[in-house]
GROMACS .gro file of C-alpha atoms in nm:
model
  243
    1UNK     CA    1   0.000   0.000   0.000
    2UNK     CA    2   0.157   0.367  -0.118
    3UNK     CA    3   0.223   0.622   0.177
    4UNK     CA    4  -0.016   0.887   0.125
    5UNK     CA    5   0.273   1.153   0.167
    6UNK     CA    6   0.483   0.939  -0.080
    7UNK     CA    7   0.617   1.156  -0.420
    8UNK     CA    8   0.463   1.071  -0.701
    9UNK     CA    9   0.422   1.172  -1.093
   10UNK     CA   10   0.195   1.183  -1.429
   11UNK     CA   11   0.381   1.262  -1.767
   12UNK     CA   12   0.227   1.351  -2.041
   13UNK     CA   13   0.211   1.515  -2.378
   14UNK     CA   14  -0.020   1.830  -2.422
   15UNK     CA   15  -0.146   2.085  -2.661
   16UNK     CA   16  -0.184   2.326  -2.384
   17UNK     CA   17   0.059   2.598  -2.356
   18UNK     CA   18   0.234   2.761  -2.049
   19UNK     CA   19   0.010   3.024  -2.098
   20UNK     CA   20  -0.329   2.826  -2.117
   21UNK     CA   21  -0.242   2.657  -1.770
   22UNK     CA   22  -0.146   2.959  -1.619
   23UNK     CA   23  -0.500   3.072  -1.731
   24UNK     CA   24  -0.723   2.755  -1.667
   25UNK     CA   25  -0.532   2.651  -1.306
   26UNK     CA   26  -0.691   2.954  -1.129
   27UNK     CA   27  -1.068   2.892  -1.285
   28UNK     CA   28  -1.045   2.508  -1.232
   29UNK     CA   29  -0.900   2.602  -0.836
   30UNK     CA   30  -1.216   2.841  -0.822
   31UNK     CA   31  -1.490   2.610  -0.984
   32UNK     CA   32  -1.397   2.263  -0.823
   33UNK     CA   33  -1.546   2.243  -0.448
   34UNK     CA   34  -1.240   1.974  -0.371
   35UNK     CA   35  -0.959   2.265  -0.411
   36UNK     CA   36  -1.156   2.573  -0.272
   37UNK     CA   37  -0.902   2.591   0.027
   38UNK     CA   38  -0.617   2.574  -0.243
   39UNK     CA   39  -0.424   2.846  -0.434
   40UNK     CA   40  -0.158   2.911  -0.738
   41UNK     CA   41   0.190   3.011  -0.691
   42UNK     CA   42   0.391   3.108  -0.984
   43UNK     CA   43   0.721   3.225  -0.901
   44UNK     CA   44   0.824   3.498  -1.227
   45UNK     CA   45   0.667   3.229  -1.441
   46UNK     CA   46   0.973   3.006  -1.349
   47UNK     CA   47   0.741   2.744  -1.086
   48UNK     CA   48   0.377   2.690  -1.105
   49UNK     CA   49   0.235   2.477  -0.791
   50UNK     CA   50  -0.060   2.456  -0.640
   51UNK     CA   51  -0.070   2.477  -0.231
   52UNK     CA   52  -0.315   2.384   0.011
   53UNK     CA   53  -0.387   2.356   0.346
   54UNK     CA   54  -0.579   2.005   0.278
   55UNK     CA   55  -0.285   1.893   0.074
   56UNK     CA   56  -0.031   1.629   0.140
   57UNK     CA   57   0.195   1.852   0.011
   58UNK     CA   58   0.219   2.109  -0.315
   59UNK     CA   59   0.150   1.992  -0.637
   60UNK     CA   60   0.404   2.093  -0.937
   61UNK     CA   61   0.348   2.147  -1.292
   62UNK     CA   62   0.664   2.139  -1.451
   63UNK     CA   63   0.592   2.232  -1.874
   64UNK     CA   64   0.808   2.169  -2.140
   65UNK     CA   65   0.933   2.167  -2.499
   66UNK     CA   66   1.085   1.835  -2.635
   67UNK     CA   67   1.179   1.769  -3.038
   68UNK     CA   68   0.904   2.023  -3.092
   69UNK     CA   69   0.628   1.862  -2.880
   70UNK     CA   70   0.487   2.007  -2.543
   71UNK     CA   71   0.498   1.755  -2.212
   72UNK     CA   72   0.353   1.810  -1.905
   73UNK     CA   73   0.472   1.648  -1.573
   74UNK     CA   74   0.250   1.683  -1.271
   75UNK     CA   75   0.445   1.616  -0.898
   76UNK     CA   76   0.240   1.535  -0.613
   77UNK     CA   77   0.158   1.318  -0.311
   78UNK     CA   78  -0.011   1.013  -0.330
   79UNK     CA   79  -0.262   1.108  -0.063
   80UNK     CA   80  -0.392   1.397  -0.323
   81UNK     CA   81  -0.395   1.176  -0.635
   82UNK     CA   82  -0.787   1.220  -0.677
   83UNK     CA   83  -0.729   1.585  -0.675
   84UNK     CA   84  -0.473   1.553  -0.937
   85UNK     CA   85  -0.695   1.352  -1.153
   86UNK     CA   86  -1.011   1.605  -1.078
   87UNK     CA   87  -0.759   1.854  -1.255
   88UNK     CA   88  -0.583   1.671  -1.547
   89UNK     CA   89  -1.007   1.630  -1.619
   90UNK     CA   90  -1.073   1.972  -1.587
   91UNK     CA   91  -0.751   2.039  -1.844
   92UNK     CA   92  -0.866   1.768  -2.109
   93UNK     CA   93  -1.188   1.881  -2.163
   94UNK     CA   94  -1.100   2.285  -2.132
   95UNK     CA   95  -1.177   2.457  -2.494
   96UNK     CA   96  -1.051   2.819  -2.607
   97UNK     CA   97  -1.296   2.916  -2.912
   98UNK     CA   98  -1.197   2.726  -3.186
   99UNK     CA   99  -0.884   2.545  -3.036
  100UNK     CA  100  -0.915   2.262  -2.807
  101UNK     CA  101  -0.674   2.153  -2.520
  102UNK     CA  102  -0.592   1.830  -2.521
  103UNK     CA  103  -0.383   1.600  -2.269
  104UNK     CA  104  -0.266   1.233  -2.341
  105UNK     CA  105  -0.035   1.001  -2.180
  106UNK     CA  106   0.283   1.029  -2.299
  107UNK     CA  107   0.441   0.748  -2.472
  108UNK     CA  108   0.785   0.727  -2.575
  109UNK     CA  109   1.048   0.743  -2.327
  110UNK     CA  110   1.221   1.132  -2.283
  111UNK     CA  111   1.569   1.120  -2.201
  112UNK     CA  112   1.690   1.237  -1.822
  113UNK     CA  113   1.865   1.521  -1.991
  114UNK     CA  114   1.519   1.619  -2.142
  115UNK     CA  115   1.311   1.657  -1.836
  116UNK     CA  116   1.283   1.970  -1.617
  117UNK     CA  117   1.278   2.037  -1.216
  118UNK     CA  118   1.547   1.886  -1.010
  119UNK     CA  119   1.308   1.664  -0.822
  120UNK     CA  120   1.226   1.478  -1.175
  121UNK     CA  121   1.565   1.483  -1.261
  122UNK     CA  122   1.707   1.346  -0.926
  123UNK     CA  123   1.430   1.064  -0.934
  124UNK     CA  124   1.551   0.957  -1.288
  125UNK     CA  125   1.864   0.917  -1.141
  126UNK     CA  126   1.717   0.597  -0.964
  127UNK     CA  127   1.737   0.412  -1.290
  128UNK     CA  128   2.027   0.376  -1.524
  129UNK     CA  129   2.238   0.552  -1.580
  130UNK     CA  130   2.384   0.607  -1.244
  131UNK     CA  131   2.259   0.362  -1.001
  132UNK     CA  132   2.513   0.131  -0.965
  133UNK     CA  133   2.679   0.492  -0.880
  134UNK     CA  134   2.481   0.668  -0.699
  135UNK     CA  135   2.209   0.661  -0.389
  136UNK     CA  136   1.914   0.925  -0.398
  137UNK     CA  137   1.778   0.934  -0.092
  138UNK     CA  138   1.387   1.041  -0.048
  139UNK     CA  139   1.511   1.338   0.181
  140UNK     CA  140   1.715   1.457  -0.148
  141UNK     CA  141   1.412   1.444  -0.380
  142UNK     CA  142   1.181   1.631  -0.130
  143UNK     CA  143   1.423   1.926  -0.076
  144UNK     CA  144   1.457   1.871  -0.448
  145UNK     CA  145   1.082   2.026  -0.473
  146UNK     CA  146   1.085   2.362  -0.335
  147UNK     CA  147   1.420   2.422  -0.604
  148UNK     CA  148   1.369   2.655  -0.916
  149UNK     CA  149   1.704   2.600  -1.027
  150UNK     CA  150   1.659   2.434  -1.417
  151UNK     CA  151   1.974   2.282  -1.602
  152UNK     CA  152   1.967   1.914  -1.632
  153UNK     CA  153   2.273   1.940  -1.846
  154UNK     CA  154   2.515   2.089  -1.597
  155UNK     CA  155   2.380   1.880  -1.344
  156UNK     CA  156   2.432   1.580  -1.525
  157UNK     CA  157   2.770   1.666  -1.589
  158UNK     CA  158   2.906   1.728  -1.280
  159UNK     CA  159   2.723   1.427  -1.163
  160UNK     CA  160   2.942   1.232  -1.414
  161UNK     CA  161   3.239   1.336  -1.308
  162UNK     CA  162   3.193   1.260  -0.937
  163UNK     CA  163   3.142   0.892  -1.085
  164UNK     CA  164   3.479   0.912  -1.301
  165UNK     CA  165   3.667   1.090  -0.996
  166UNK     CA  166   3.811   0.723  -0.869
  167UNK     CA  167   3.919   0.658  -1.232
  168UNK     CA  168   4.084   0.953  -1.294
  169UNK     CA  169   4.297   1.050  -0.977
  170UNK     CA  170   4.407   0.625  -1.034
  171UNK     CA  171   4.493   0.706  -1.412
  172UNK     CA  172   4.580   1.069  -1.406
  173UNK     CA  173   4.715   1.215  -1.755
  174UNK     CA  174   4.547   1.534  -1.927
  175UNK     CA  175   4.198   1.412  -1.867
  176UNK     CA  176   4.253   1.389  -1.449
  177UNK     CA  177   4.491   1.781  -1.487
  178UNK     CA  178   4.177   1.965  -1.688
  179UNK     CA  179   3.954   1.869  -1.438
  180UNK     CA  180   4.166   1.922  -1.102
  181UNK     CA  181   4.017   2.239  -0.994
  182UNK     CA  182   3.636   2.059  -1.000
  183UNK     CA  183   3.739   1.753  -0.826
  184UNK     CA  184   3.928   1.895  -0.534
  185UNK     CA  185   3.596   2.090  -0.495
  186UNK     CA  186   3.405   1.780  -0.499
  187UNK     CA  187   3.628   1.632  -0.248
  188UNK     CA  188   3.606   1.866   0.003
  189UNK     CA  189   3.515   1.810   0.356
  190UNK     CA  190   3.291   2.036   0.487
  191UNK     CA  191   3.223   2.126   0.857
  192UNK     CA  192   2.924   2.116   1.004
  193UNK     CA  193   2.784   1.919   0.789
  194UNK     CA  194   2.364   1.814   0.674
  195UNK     CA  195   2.330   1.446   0.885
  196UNK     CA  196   2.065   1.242   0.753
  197UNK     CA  197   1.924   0.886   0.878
  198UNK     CA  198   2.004   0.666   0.597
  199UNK     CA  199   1.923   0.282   0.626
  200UNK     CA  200   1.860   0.301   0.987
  201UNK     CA  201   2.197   0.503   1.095
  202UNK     CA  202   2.296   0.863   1.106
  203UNK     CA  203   2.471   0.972   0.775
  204UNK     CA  204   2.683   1.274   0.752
  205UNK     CA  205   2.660   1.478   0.428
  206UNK     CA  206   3.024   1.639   0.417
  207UNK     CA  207   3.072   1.705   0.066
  208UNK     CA  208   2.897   1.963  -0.184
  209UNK     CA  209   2.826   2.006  -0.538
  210UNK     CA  210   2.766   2.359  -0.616
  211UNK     CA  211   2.659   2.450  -0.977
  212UNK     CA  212   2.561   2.813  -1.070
  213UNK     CA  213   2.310   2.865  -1.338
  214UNK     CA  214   2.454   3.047  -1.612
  215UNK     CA  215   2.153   3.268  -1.652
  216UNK     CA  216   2.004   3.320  -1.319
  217UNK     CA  217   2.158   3.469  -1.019
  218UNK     CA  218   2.132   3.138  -0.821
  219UNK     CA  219   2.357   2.850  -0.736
  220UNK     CA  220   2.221   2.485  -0.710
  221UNK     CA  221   2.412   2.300  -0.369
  222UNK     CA  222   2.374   1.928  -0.354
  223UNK     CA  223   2.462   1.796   0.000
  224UNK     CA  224   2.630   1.443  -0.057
  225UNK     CA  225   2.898   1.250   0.089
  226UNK     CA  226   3.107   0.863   0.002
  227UNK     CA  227   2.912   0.590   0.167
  228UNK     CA  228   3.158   0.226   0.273
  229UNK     CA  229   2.901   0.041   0.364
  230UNK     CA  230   2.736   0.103   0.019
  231UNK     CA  231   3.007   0.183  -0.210
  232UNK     CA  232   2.809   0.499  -0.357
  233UNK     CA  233   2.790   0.847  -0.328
  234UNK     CA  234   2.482   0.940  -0.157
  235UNK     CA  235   2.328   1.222  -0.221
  236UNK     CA  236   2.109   1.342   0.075
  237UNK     CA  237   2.009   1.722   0.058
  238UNK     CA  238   1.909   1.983  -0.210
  239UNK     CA  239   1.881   2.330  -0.148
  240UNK     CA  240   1.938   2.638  -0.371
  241UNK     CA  241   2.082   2.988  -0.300
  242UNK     CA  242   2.222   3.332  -0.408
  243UNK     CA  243   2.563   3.360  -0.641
   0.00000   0.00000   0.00000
C-alpha cells in the first residue's frame, strides 16, 4: 500500500501551452469544491504549484518543450492523487474558441537530460544511468521540490564526473589535470555538515556540489557524501541559494 505523503508523478504530452495553464489553473482552483481551500503560486513564471492547506503537500506542474512537442509532468503526493486527476479532467476537456486543449499520456520514453525540475531529474537518477553509482535518498528528492534551479545538463555533468573521480585521480594524464580544480571541490570536507538517517543510521553529508546557473543569479548545492558500507555516493540534501 503507497504512503499517502509518498512523491509521485503523471507525464504527459499536451497541446496546452504555459500560458493556457497559467489561465485555466486559477478557474479550475475556483470552480472545483475539492480545491476551494487551495491556491496558485507562480514564481516569475519560473514554478507553477498549487498549495493547500488540505494537501499532502504542493502539487508541481513542470511544462516543457521536447523535439518540438509540449509535455507536461504533474508532482504530487499520493494522498492527493484524486485531486490531481479532478484537474488533469478539468484540463482535457477545457476549450478556447476554436482550439481545443488536449492532454494524453505520454508514450515514448524522454531522455533524463530532457526533463525539467530537479526533483524529476534526481528521481531519474534511480534508474540507469547512475545507479550502480549513486544513492538518492527520499530526503534529497523532497528538498529537491521547493528548487527553481533548471539545467539538467550541468547537473548531469558534474554528476558524471563525481562517478569518473576514482578513475581519474588512479589514471591521471590530461583528462585527471583539466579537471583538477572541480574535483578537489568535490572532495572537500565540509564542517558542520547536513546528517541524515540513511538505512537506519545517522549519515553525515560532508561534501557539496555547487553549480551556478549560467543565466540566473542562483547556485544549485547538492549535499552528498562517500558511503563504505554502500560503495556509492549518496546524495542526501538539495537546497538552492544566491551567487
Amino acid at each position: 500500500m503507497k504512503h499517502p505523503y509518498q512523491l509521485s508523478h503523471r507525464e504527459l504530452g499536451t497541446s496546452l501551452t504555459a500560458a493556457d495553464l497559467r489561465r485555466l489553473l486559477p478557474q479550475i482552483i475556483t470552480a472545483e469544491p475539492v480545491l476551494n481551500d487551495c491556491w496558485m503560486v507562480d514564481d516569475a513564471g519560473r514554478t507553477l504549484a498549487i498549495h493547500g492547506l488540505d494537501l499532502h503537500g504542493s502539487i508541481h506542474f513542470i511544462h516543457y518543450t521536447w523535439e518540438g512537442k509540449l509535455y507536461l509532468t504533474i508532482e504530487f503526493r499520493q494522498g492527493d492523487q484524486a485531486k490531481v486527476m479532478r484537474i488533469i479532467e478539468e484540463l482535457a476537456i477545457s476549450g478556447d474558441g476554436e482550439k481545443e486543449l488536449s492532454l494524453w499520456p505520454r508514450a515514448e520514453k524522454i531522455p533524463v537530460r530532457a526533463t525539467c525540475g530537479v526533483a524529476s531529474f534526481l528521481q531519474e537518477l534511480r534508474k540507469d544511468p547512475f545507479k550502480d553509482h549513486l544513492i538518492v535518498t527520499g530526503s534529497a528528492i523532497e528538498s529537491a521540490r521547493e528548487c527553481t534551479w533548471e539545467g539538467d545538463d550541468l547537473l548531469l555533468e558534474d554528476l558524471y564526473l563525481l562517478t569518473e573521480i576514482p578513475a581519474l585521480l588512479k589514471n591521471g594524464g590530461w583528462n585527471a589535470a583539466m579537471h583538477q580544480t572541480r574535483i578537489e571541490q568535490l572532495c572537500r570536507v565540509w564542517p558542520e555538515p547536513k546528517v541524515i538517517s540513511f538505512r537506519g543510521r545517522k549519515l553525515a553529508l560532508s561534501r557539496r556540489m555547487y553549480i551556478p546557473h549560467p543565466e540566473f543569479d542562483n547556485v544549485l548545492c547538492l549535499h552528498f557524501t562517500y558511503d563504505v558500507a554502500s560503495g556509492k555516493h549518496v546524495i542526501g540534501y538539495v537546497e538552492e541559494g544566491g551567487k
